[in-house]
Each structure stands twice: as structure tokens, then as C-alpha cells.
Amino acid sequence: MHAKRHIAAEEHHGIDLAPMLDFTINLLIFFIITTSFIKEPGVTVIKPEASTAANDPNGNLLIAVRESGEIWMDRREVEMRDIRLMVERFHIERPDDNVVIIADRESAAGLVAEVMDMVKAGGIQNVSIAADAPGGG
Amino acid sequence: MLGRRRHLSAEPESHGIDLAPMLDFVINLLIFFIITAVFVKESGLVLNRSTGVENPTQSDAESIVIQILANGDIYVDDRQVDAQAVQANVQRMKAASPESAVLIVANNAAPTGVLVEVADEVRQAGVFDVTFNTTE
């Protein structure tokens, strides 16, 4: 008799949280798995277009070269000589990650080449130049 | 009256753990990961850099040389070509010597857009071993 009354008490106890918790934890696991902590340059540049551009899932350090010749990395403007040290530090932190240089269409090729050499001197050999697929955003 | 009091005291113990603090924690963690998640992935072209700076006019016959001038003009085999014609030219030269790699020699001031466009054309022609150099 007491037992029956006890079951009835559960109803006015509020919502059952367990399914919500299951759902929330699933969502949490999804975000943990997909997150990759990309280092964004913090500026937007107009990228060149290339139809053979391949997606590099490990391209997590982005360096932007603007039309004016400014170099942006990790949300601040950096000097050419700083790149090497920053890349070295990043390489120690995350040895499997690669660098993508996001160069403006109008930026000088010589500057991009110099940045590329600096990144390679910093220890990351796999460097690509970002490009959009034609017609796509 | 008696039944109700017994119900209040006995209930939390028999009900198991209180999930609310755990749920708070999990939701906080979830919000953190949602905020830090970045889904944008950059796609790009991989270009090699040759270590020694060679003079493009006397580079070995093995590689197909494409020059890009400061104003964006493209020269394949010392002939000026249109950006769209690079693919056809590279295909023709690759047919003549299938082992050859492509060397892009860009002027320091050449726009990167042209460089990427040329590299893209070369890759469309089926050559993925693209090296690029810069000249003064």
C-alpha cells in the first residue's frame, strides 16, 4: 500500500530528466569530436579560385596575407620574422597539424613565397595556399 | 498526514542520485564546445618550394617552366599564353615528356591570384608536382 502511494508521488515530482540528459550528452560528444581548435587569422581576404583545391582536414593554422602586405595570424598582425617562432610553437603543441596560407588575390607572390619559407623553417613542411571552389561562396 | 510525512523523508533516498548538478555541468561543457567549434575548413593547393633559386632560363629540360610576370602575364615556354590556355599547353608538353614536373617562376610582385590560377590549371592538366620560385 505504501509502495503504490510512492509511485504516485513520482508523477508530481516533475519531468523525467534522463532522456534529456542522454540527448545532451550525445550532443556534447558530437561537439567534442568535431571540434578542432583552428587558429584563425582574424581578417577576411578575397581568396583566389581553383577548381582542384583539396580539403586538408589538418590545416588548422591559418595565416592570412592581405592585399596591403599585412600578415595576420592567430587574430593579430605579425611581422615576417615572428612567423617562424609562432609556427615552431604551434608545431610543438600540435605536431600533426598543417598550415594554410590564405593569400589575397592581389597580394604579391614574393611575399607569399617568403611566408611559405618561414613556415617551413618553423618545421611544418605541409603548406598549402587557400583557394575557393569556383562559384562557391 | 502520517502518510505524507513518511513520503517526504523516504523519497530522496530511494530515488537515486540527484541528476540536476550533473546536468548543469554537462550543459556548461556543451555550451563551451558549441562556442569554440569552428566548422569552416580551408581548402587549398599544395605547392612545393625549391630550395635553391635557379635561373629559369637555364633550368633543366626535365621540367616545364611557366613564368608569371609582375603584371600577371603568363609565359609558357617563352610564349605568352592566356590563363585558360595553360592547361592545354601543359598537357601537350607533358605528352612529349611524361616524367616532367612543372616549375612556376613568378615575379615577386605577381598577384597570388594568377599564381593560384596557373597552379590550378597545371593540376587540371594532371601534373600535381608543382614547384614555385620567385624572381626579382
PDB file of C-alpha atoms in Angstrom:
ATOM      1  CA  MET A   1       0.000   0.000   0.000  1.00  0.00           C
ATOM      2  CA  HIS A   2       2.815   2.356   0.770  1.00  0.00           C
ATOM      3  CA  ALA A   3       4.564   1.296  -2.383  1.00  0.00           C
ATOM      4  CA  LYS A   4       1.636   2.279  -4.515  1.00  0.00           C
ATOM      5  CA  ARG A   5       1.452   5.692  -2.969  1.00  0.00           C
ATOM      6  CA  HIS A   6       5.147   6.102  -3.618  1.00  0.00           C
ATOM      7  CA  ILE A   7       4.739   5.547  -7.368  1.00  0.00           C
ATOM      8  CA  ALA A   8       2.007   8.132  -7.458  1.00  0.00           C
ATOM      9  CA  ALA A   9       4.396  10.586  -5.812  1.00  0.00           C
ATOM     10  CA  GLU A  10       6.803  10.300  -8.703  1.00  0.00           C
ATOM     11  CA  GLU A  11       4.344  11.936 -11.032  1.00  0.00           C
ATOM     12  CA  HIS A  12       4.182  15.189  -9.198  1.00  0.00           C
ATOM     13  CA  HIS A  13       7.950  15.171  -8.944  1.00  0.00           C
ATOM     14  CA  GLY A  14       8.393  16.982 -12.251  1.00  0.00           C
ATOM     15  CA  ILE A  15       9.811  15.955 -15.642  1.00  0.00           C
ATOM     16  CA  ASP A  16      11.975  12.899 -16.006  1.00  0.00           C
ATOM     17  CA  LEU A  17      15.412  14.293 -16.781  1.00  0.00           C
ATOM     18  CA  ALA A  18      17.034  11.097 -18.046  1.00  0.00           C
ATOM     19  CA  PRO A  19      16.105  11.338 -21.771  1.00  0.00           C
ATOM     20  CA  MET A  20      17.126  14.976 -21.844  1.00  0.00           C
ATOM     21  CA  LEU A  21      20.416  14.077 -20.234  1.00  0.00           C
ATOM     22  CA  ASP A  22      21.000  11.343 -22.816  1.00  0.00           C
ATOM     23  CA  PHE A  23      20.340  13.769 -25.593  1.00  0.00           C
ATOM     24  CA  THR A  24      22.529  16.475 -24.108  1.00  0.00           C
ATOM     25  CA  ILE A  25      25.436  14.117 -23.589  1.00  0.00           C
ATOM     26  CA  ASN A  26      25.154  12.894 -27.171  1.00  0.00           C
ATOM     27  CA  LEU A  27      25.249  16.479 -28.379  1.00  0.00           C
ATOM     28  CA  LEU A  28      28.241  17.110 -26.141  1.00  0.00           C
ATOM     29  CA  ILE A  29      30.132  14.114 -27.535  1.00  0.00           C
ATOM     30  CA  PHE A  30      29.378  15.291 -31.061  1.00  0.00           C
ATOM     31  CA  PHE A  31      30.874  18.707 -30.361  1.00  0.00           C
ATOM     32  CA  ILE A  32      33.902  17.259 -28.596  1.00  0.00           C
ATOM     33  CA  ILE A  33      34.647  15.047 -31.571  1.00  0.00           C
ATOM     34  CA  THR A  34      34.133  17.683 -34.253  1.00  0.00           C
ATOM     35  CA  THR A  35      35.963  20.486 -32.507  1.00  0.00           C
ATOM     36  CA  SER A  36      39.474  21.133 -33.731  1.00  0.00           C
ATOM     37  CA  PHE A  37      40.575  24.472 -32.317  1.00  0.00           C
ATOM     38  CA  ILE A  38      41.521  26.162 -35.562  1.00  0.00           C
ATOM     39  CA  LYS A  39      43.745  29.180 -35.204  1.00  0.00           C
ATOM     40  CA  GLU A  40      42.007  31.768 -37.299  1.00  0.00           C
ATOM     41  CA  PRO A  41      43.795  34.775 -38.727  1.00  0.00           C
ATOM     42  CA  GLY A  42      41.028  37.196 -37.755  1.00  0.00           C
ATOM     43  CA  VAL A  43      40.764  39.067 -41.033  1.00  0.00           C
ATOM     44  CA  THR A  44      38.861  38.364 -44.211  1.00  0.00           C
ATOM     45  CA  VAL A  45      40.662  38.230 -47.514  1.00  0.00           C
ATOM     46  CA  ILE A  46      39.417  37.616 -51.029  1.00  0.00           C
ATOM     47  CA  LYS A  47      40.749  34.213 -51.903  1.00  0.00           C
ATOM     48  CA  PRO A  48      41.678  33.083 -55.392  1.00  0.00           C
ATOM     49  CA  GLU A  49      39.570  30.432 -57.062  1.00  0.00           C
ATOM     50  CA  ALA A  50      40.765  26.982 -58.028  1.00  0.00           C
ATOM     51  CA  SER A  51      38.697  24.004 -59.063  1.00  0.00           C
ATOM     52  CA  THR A  52      41.286  21.448 -57.940  1.00  0.00           C
ATOM     53  CA  ALA A  53      41.533  22.799 -54.401  1.00  0.00           C
ATOM     54  CA  ALA A  54      41.646  19.904 -51.980  1.00  0.00           C
ATOM     55  CA  ASN A  55      40.389  19.976 -48.439  1.00  0.00           C
ATOM     56  CA  ASP A  56      43.069  19.412 -45.860  1.00  0.00           C
ATOM     57  CA  PRO A  57      41.452  18.184 -42.641  1.00  0.00           C
ATOM     58  CA  ASN A  58      44.608  19.031 -40.697  1.00  0.00           C
ATOM     59  CA  GLY A  59      45.009  22.559 -41.986  1.00  0.00           C
ATOM     60  CA  ASN A  60      44.448  24.173 -38.638  1.00  0.00           C
ATOM     61  CA  LEU A  61      46.868  27.068 -38.553  1.00  0.00           C
ATOM     62  CA  LEU A  62      45.737  29.776 -40.906  1.00  0.00           C
ATOM     63  CA  ILE A  63      47.974  32.655 -41.948  1.00  0.00           C
ATOM     64  CA  ALA A  64      46.406  35.476 -43.895  1.00  0.00           C
ATOM     65  CA  VAL A  65      48.335  37.678 -46.303  1.00  0.00           C
ATOM     66  CA  ARG A  66      46.390  40.791 -47.195  1.00  0.00           C
ATOM     67  CA  GLU A  67      46.492  42.854 -50.320  1.00  0.00           C
ATOM     68  CA  SER A  68      48.410  45.567 -48.458  1.00  0.00           C
ATOM     69  CA  GLY A  69      51.087  43.075 -47.423  1.00  0.00           C
ATOM     70  CA  GLU A  70      49.992  42.731 -43.810  1.00  0.00           C
ATOM     71  CA  ILE A  71      50.324  39.264 -42.347  1.00  0.00           C
ATOM     72  CA  TRP A  72      47.728  38.118 -39.859  1.00  0.00           C
ATOM     73  CA  MET A  73      47.941  35.073 -37.688  1.00  0.00           C
ATOM     74  CA  ASP A  74      46.028  33.973 -34.613  1.00  0.00           C
ATOM     75  CA  ARG A  75      43.886  37.133 -34.664  1.00  0.00           C
ATOM     76  CA  ARG A  76      46.710  39.661 -34.733  1.00  0.00           C
ATOM     77  CA  GLU A  77      49.037  41.249 -37.174  1.00  0.00           C
ATOM     78  CA  VAL A  78      52.512  39.768 -37.117  1.00  0.00           C
ATOM     79  CA  GLU A  79      55.867  40.641 -38.580  1.00  0.00           C
ATOM     80  CA  MET A  80      57.590  38.365 -41.056  1.00  0.00           C
ATOM     81  CA  ARG A  81      60.276  37.445 -38.519  1.00  0.00           C
ATOM     82  CA  ASP A  82      57.677  36.413 -35.899  1.00  0.00           C
ATOM     83  CA  ILE A  83      56.122  33.758 -38.096  1.00  0.00           C
ATOM     84  CA  ARG A  84      58.879  31.243 -37.669  1.00  0.00           C
ATOM     85  CA  LEU A  85      58.727  31.312 -33.889  1.00  0.00           C
ATOM     86  CA  MET A  86      54.932  31.132 -33.817  1.00  0.00           C
ATOM     87  CA  VAL A  87      54.920  28.211 -36.221  1.00  0.00           C
ATOM     88  CA  GLU A  88      57.559  26.426 -34.161  1.00  0.00           C
ATOM     89  CA  ARG A  89      55.466  26.861 -31.039  1.00  0.00           C
ATOM     90  CA  PHE A  90      52.333  25.662 -32.806  1.00  0.00           C
ATOM     91  CA  HIS A  91      54.188  22.681 -34.231  1.00  0.00           C
ATOM     92  CA  ILE A  92      55.268  21.574 -30.769  1.00  0.00           C
ATOM     93  CA  GLU A  93      51.711  21.916 -29.468  1.00  0.00           C
ATOM     94  CA  ARG A  94      50.075  20.082 -32.346  1.00  0.00           C
ATOM     95  CA  PRO A  95      52.608  18.145 -34.397  1.00  0.00           C
ATOM     96  CA  ASP A  96      50.089  16.678 -36.857  1.00  0.00           C
ATOM     97  CA  ASP A  97      48.605  19.949 -37.983  1.00  0.00           C
ATOM     98  CA  ASN A  98      49.411  21.784 -41.183  1.00  0.00           C
ATOM     99  CA  VAL A  99      49.451  25.387 -42.266  1.00  0.00           C
ATOM    100  CA  VAL A 100      47.168  27.016 -44.803  1.00  0.00           C
ATOM    101  CA  ILE A 101      48.189  30.403 -46.170  1.00  0.00           C
ATOM    102  CA  ILE A 102      45.183  32.487 -47.097  1.00  0.00           C
ATOM    103  CA  ALA A 103      46.556  34.959 -49.585  1.00  0.00           C
ATOM    104  CA  ASP A 104      44.594  37.743 -51.166  1.00  0.00           C
ATOM    105  CA  ARG A 105      44.220  37.615 -54.938  1.00  0.00           C
ATOM    106  CA  GLU A 106      46.159  40.832 -55.281  1.00  0.00           C
ATOM    107  CA  SER A 107      48.889  40.071 -52.757  1.00  0.00           C
ATOM    108  CA  ALA A 108      52.410  39.745 -54.076  1.00  0.00           C
ATOM    109  CA  ALA A 109      53.608  36.242 -54.871  1.00  0.00           C
ATOM    110  CA  GLY A 110      57.028  37.092 -53.457  1.00  0.00           C
ATOM    111  CA  LEU A 111      55.526  37.816 -50.052  1.00  0.00           C
ATOM    112  CA  VAL A 112      53.559  34.572 -50.072  1.00  0.00           C
ATOM    113  CA  ALA A 113      56.728  32.701 -51.012  1.00  0.00           C
ATOM    114  CA  GLU A 114      58.558  34.349 -48.138  1.00  0.00           C
ATOM    115  CA  VAL A 115      55.806  33.390 -45.670  1.00  0.00           C
ATOM    116  CA  MET A 116      55.902  29.849 -47.020  1.00  0.00           C
ATOM    117  CA  ASP A 117      59.659  29.634 -46.474  1.00  0.00           C
ATOM    118  CA  MET A 118      59.257  30.948 -42.936  1.00  0.00           C
ATOM    119  CA  VAL A 119      56.631  28.325 -42.143  1.00  0.00           C
ATOM    120  CA  LYS A 120      58.861  25.582 -43.499  1.00  0.00           C
ATOM    121  CA  ALA A 121      61.761  26.939 -41.470  1.00  0.00           C
ATOM    122  CA  GLY A 122      59.444  26.706 -38.470  1.00  0.00           C
ATOM    123  CA  GLY A 123      59.150  22.966 -39.015  1.00  0.00           C
ATOM    124  CA  ILE A 124      55.848  22.476 -40.824  1.00  0.00           C
ATOM    125  CA  GLN A 125      56.521  21.154 -44.310  1.00  0.00           C
ATOM    126  CA  ASN A 126      52.954  20.719 -45.439  1.00  0.00           C
ATOM    127  CA  VAL A 127      51.851  24.181 -46.509  1.00  0.00           C
ATOM    128  CA  SER A 128      49.028  24.918 -48.887  1.00  0.00           C
ATOM    129  CA  ILE A 129      47.623  28.088 -50.385  1.00  0.00           C
ATOM    130  CA  ALA A 130      43.929  28.526 -49.779  1.00  0.00           C
ATOM    131  CA  ALA A 131      41.571  28.712 -52.713  1.00  0.00           C
ATOM    132  CA  ASP A 132      37.825  28.668 -53.104  1.00  0.00           C
ATOM    133  CA  ALA A 133      35.969  26.404 -55.442  1.00  0.00           C
ATOM    134  CA  PRO A 134      34.763  28.497 -58.389  1.00  0.00           C
ATOM    135  CA  GLY A 135      31.252  29.806 -57.972  1.00  0.00           C
ATOM    136  CA  GLY A 136      31.039  28.738 -54.338  1.00  0.00           C
ATOM    137  CA  GLY A 137      30.822  31.311 -51.540  1.00  0.00           C
TER     138      GLY A 137
ATOM    139  CA  MET B   1      -0.983  13.270   7.245  1.00  0.00           C
ATOM    140  CA  LEU B   2       1.175  10.498   8.532  1.00  0.00           C
ATOM    141  CA  GLY B   3       1.478   9.037   5.076  1.00  0.00           C
ATOM    142  CA  ARG B   4       2.608  12.294   3.597  1.00  0.00           C
ATOM    143  CA  ARG B   5       5.377  12.866   6.089  1.00  0.00           C
ATOM    144  CA  ARG B   6       6.735   9.408   5.577  1.00  0.00           C
ATOM    145  CA  HIS B   7       6.708  10.019   1.883  1.00  0.00           C
ATOM    146  CA  LEU B   8       8.813  13.180   2.157  1.00  0.00           C
ATOM    147  CA  SER B   9      11.522  11.645   4.286  1.00  0.00           C
ATOM    148  CA  ALA B  10      11.794   8.348   2.424  1.00  0.00           C
ATOM    149  CA  GLU B  11      11.631   9.729  -1.104  1.00  0.00           C
ATOM    150  CA  PRO B  12      15.081  11.234  -1.896  1.00  0.00           C
ATOM    151  CA  GLU B  13      16.982   8.186  -0.679  1.00  0.00           C
ATOM    152  CA  SER B  14      15.022   5.665  -2.646  1.00  0.00           C
ATOM    153  CA  HIS B  15      15.039   7.824  -5.756  1.00  0.00           C
ATOM    154  CA  GLY B  16      18.780   7.591  -6.518  1.00  0.00           C
ATOM    155  CA  ILE B  17      21.240  10.357  -7.326  1.00  0.00           C
ATOM    156  CA  ASP B  18      20.079  13.874  -7.988  1.00  0.00           C
ATOM    157  CA  LEU B  19      20.822  14.495 -11.662  1.00  0.00           C
ATOM    158  CA  ALA B  20      20.466  18.290 -11.643  1.00  0.00           C
ATOM    159  CA  PRO B  21      24.097  19.303 -10.815  1.00  0.00           C
ATOM    160  CA  MET B  22      25.423  16.822 -13.347  1.00  0.00           C
ATOM    161  CA  LEU B  23      23.069  18.196 -15.935  1.00  0.00           C
ATOM    162  CA  ASP B  24      24.231  21.741 -15.185  1.00  0.00           C
ATOM    163  CA  PHE B  25      27.812  20.691 -15.623  1.00  0.00           C
ATOM    164  CA  VAL B  26      27.167  18.812 -18.850  1.00  0.00           C
ATOM    165  CA  ILE B  27      25.250  21.703 -20.343  1.00  0.00           C
ATOM    166  CA  ASN B  28      28.052  24.119 -19.449  1.00  0.00           C
ATOM    167  CA  LEU B  29      30.533  21.829 -21.143  1.00  0.00           C
ATOM    168  CA  LEU B  30      28.240  21.604 -24.137  1.00  0.00           C
ATOM    169  CA  ILE B  31      27.980  25.376 -24.422  1.00  0.00           C
ATOM    170  CA  PHE B  32      31.764  25.664 -24.248  1.00  0.00           C
ATOM    171  CA  PHE B  33      32.220  23.237 -27.123  1.00  0.00           C
ATOM    172  CA  ILE B  34      29.492  24.856 -29.202  1.00  0.00           C
ATOM    173  CA  ILE B  35      31.165  28.239 -28.816  1.00  0.00           C
ATOM    174  CA  THR B  36      34.653  27.011 -29.634  1.00  0.00           C
ATOM    175  CA  ALA B  37      33.597  24.800 -32.543  1.00  0.00           C
ATOM    176  CA  VAL B  38      34.674  26.063 -35.951  1.00  0.00           C
ATOM    177  CA  PHE B  39      33.299  24.220 -38.904  1.00  0.00           C
ATOM    178  CA  VAL B  40      34.991  26.212 -41.633  1.00  0.00           C
ATOM    179  CA  LYS B  41      37.758  24.239 -43.243  1.00  0.00           C
ATOM    180  CA  GLU B  42      40.039  25.881 -45.723  1.00  0.00           C
ATOM    181  CA  SER B  43      40.655  24.062 -48.938  1.00  0.00           C
ATOM    182  CA  GLY B  44      43.824  24.792 -50.814  1.00  0.00           C
ATOM    183  CA  LEU B  45      46.539  23.810 -53.221  1.00  0.00           C
ATOM    184  CA  VAL B  46      49.840  22.356 -52.109  1.00  0.00           C
ATOM    185  CA  LEU B  47      52.788  23.975 -53.826  1.00  0.00           C
ATOM    186  CA  ASN B  48      56.398  22.954 -53.350  1.00  0.00           C
ATOM    187  CA  ARG B  49      59.181  25.436 -52.894  1.00  0.00           C
ATOM    188  CA  SER B  50      62.517  24.606 -54.368  1.00  0.00           C
ATOM    189  CA  THR B  51      65.342  25.392 -52.007  1.00  0.00           C
ATOM    190  CA  GLY B  52      67.925  26.671 -54.458  1.00  0.00           C
ATOM    191  CA  VAL B  53      66.892  29.619 -56.546  1.00  0.00           C
ATOM    192  CA  GLU B  54      67.566  28.636 -60.131  1.00  0.00           C
ATOM    193  CA  ASN B  55      67.696  30.843 -63.119  1.00  0.00           C
ATOM    194  CA  PRO B  56      64.562  29.997 -65.096  1.00  0.00           C
ATOM    195  CA  THR B  57      66.236  30.340 -68.464  1.00  0.00           C
ATOM    196  CA  GLN B  58      68.778  27.661 -67.715  1.00  0.00           C
ATOM    197  CA  SER B  59      66.683  25.230 -65.691  1.00  0.00           C
ATOM    198  CA  ASP B  60      66.872  21.614 -66.774  1.00  0.00           C
ATOM    199  CA  ALA B  61      64.836  20.368 -69.693  1.00  0.00           C
ATOM    200  CA  GLU B  62      63.043  17.945 -67.394  1.00  0.00           C
ATOM    201  CA  SER B  63      60.640  20.486 -66.035  1.00  0.00           C
ATOM    202  CA  ILE B  64      58.034  22.576 -67.777  1.00  0.00           C
ATOM    203  CA  VAL B  65      58.660  26.200 -66.910  1.00  0.00           C
ATOM    204  CA  ILE B  66      55.819  28.673 -66.594  1.00  0.00           C
ATOM    205  CA  GLN B  67      56.700  32.284 -65.944  1.00  0.00           C
ATOM    206  CA  ILE B  68      54.413  34.855 -64.379  1.00  0.00           C
ATOM    207  CA  LEU B  69      55.391  38.489 -64.781  1.00  0.00           C
ATOM    208  CA  ALA B  70      54.687  41.297 -62.345  1.00  0.00           C
ATOM    209  CA  ASN B  71      51.686  42.462 -64.356  1.00  0.00           C
ATOM    210  CA  GLY B  72      50.167  38.975 -64.376  1.00  0.00           C
ATOM    211  CA  ASP B  73      51.195  37.926 -67.894  1.00  0.00           C
ATOM    212  CA  ILE B  74      51.833  34.208 -68.239  1.00  0.00           C
ATOM    213  CA  TYR B  75      54.604  32.757 -70.374  1.00  0.00           C
ATOM    214  CA  VAL B  76      54.815  29.050 -71.115  1.00  0.00           C
ATOM    215  CA  ASP B  77      57.941  28.001 -72.977  1.00  0.00           C
ATOM    216  CA  ASP B  78      58.766  31.670 -73.653  1.00  0.00           C
ATOM    217  CA  ARG B  79      55.450  32.272 -75.368  1.00  0.00           C
ATOM    218  CA  GLN B  80      52.762  34.400 -73.832  1.00  0.00           C
ATOM    219  CA  VAL B  81      49.593  32.447 -73.209  1.00  0.00           C
ATOM    220  CA  ASP B  82      46.198  33.088 -71.731  1.00  0.00           C
ATOM    221  CA  ALA B  83      45.441  31.714 -68.262  1.00  0.00           C
ATOM    222  CA  GLN B  84      42.879  29.327 -69.735  1.00  0.00           C
ATOM    223  CA  ALA B  85      45.405  28.013 -72.257  1.00  0.00           C
ATOM    224  CA  VAL B  86      47.897  26.877 -69.611  1.00  0.00           C
ATOM    225  CA  GLN B  87      46.189  23.538 -69.156  1.00  0.00           C
ATOM    226  CA  ALA B  88      46.351  22.683 -72.869  1.00  0.00           C
ATOM    227  CA  ASN B  89      49.983  23.748 -73.103  1.00  0.00           C
ATOM    228  CA  VAL B  90      50.999  21.723 -70.077  1.00  0.00           C
ATOM    229  CA  GLN B  91      49.129  18.681 -71.395  1.00  0.00           C
ATOM    230  CA  ARG B  92      50.898  18.951 -74.731  1.00  0.00           C
ATOM    231  CA  MET B  93      54.321  19.284 -73.117  1.00  0.00           C
ATOM    232  CA  LYS B  94      53.573  16.504 -70.687  1.00  0.00           C
ATOM    233  CA  ALA B  95      52.689  14.221 -73.587  1.00  0.00           C
ATOM    234  CA  ALA B  96      56.116  14.937 -75.043  1.00  0.00           C
ATOM    235  CA  SER B  97      57.944  14.153 -71.788  1.00  0.00           C
ATOM    236  CA  PRO B  98      55.652  12.338 -69.341  1.00  0.00           C
ATOM    237  CA  GLU B  99      58.087  12.424 -66.426  1.00  0.00           C
ATOM    238  CA  SER B 100      58.424  16.174 -66.305  1.00  0.00           C
ATOM    239  CA  ALA B 101      57.402  18.268 -63.348  1.00  0.00           C
ATOM    240  CA  VAL B 102      56.180  21.839 -63.526  1.00  0.00           C
ATOM    241  CA  LEU B 103      58.121  24.818 -62.279  1.00  0.00           C
ATOM    242  CA  ILE B 104      56.285  28.100 -61.889  1.00  0.00           C
ATOM    243  CA  VAL B 105      58.571  31.101 -61.782  1.00  0.00           C
ATOM    244  CA  ALA B 106      56.664  34.086 -60.521  1.00  0.00           C
ATOM    245  CA  ASN B 107      57.863  37.624 -60.233  1.00  0.00           C
ATOM    246  CA  ASN B 108      57.910  38.879 -56.652  1.00  0.00           C
ATOM    247  CA  ALA B 109      55.204  41.386 -57.473  1.00  0.00           C
ATOM    248  CA  ALA B 110      52.984  38.995 -59.427  1.00  0.00           C
ATOM    249  CA  PRO B 111      49.485  38.694 -57.955  1.00  0.00           C
ATOM    250  CA  THR B 112      48.874  35.498 -55.993  1.00  0.00           C
ATOM    251  CA  GLY B 113      45.533  35.099 -57.741  1.00  0.00           C
ATOM    252  CA  VAL B 114      47.316  34.474 -61.041  1.00  0.00           C
ATOM    253  CA  LEU B 115      49.747  32.104 -59.373  1.00  0.00           C
ATOM    254  CA  VAL B 116      46.923  30.035 -57.919  1.00  0.00           C
ATOM    255  CA  GLU B 117      45.067  30.133 -61.217  1.00  0.00           C
ATOM    256  CA  VAL B 118      48.117  28.800 -63.064  1.00  0.00           C
ATOM    257  CA  ALA B 119      48.750  26.136 -60.429  1.00  0.00           C
ATOM    258  CA  ASP B 120      45.111  25.104 -60.709  1.00  0.00           C
ATOM    259  CA  GLU B 121      45.390  24.810 -64.500  1.00  0.00           C
ATOM    260  CA  VAL B 122      48.520  22.695 -64.132  1.00  0.00           C
ATOM    261  CA  ARG B 123      46.778  20.397 -61.710  1.00  0.00           C
ATOM    262  CA  GLN B 124      43.843  20.121 -64.086  1.00  0.00           C
ATOM    263  CA  ALA B 125      46.327  19.010 -66.707  1.00  0.00           C
ATOM    264  CA  GLY B 126      47.225  16.139 -64.413  1.00  0.00           C
ATOM    265  CA  VAL B 127      50.544  17.372 -63.008  1.00  0.00           C
ATOM    266  CA  PHE B 128      50.445  17.523 -59.245  1.00  0.00           C
ATOM    267  CA  ASP B 129      54.148  18.041 -58.687  1.00  0.00           C
ATOM    268  CA  VAL B 130      54.195  21.808 -58.888  1.00  0.00           C
ATOM    269  CA  THR B 131      57.153  23.783 -57.629  1.00  0.00           C
ATOM    270  CA  PHE B 132      57.206  27.514 -57.473  1.00  0.00           C
ATOM    271  CA  ASN B 133      60.004  30.015 -57.353  1.00  0.00           C
ATOM    272  CA  THR B 134      60.092  33.741 -57.242  1.00  0.00           C
ATOM    273  CA  THR B 135      62.401  36.135 -59.010  1.00  0.00           C
ATOM    274  CA  GLU B 136      63.225  39.779 -58.584  1.00  0.00           C
TER     275      GLU B 136
END
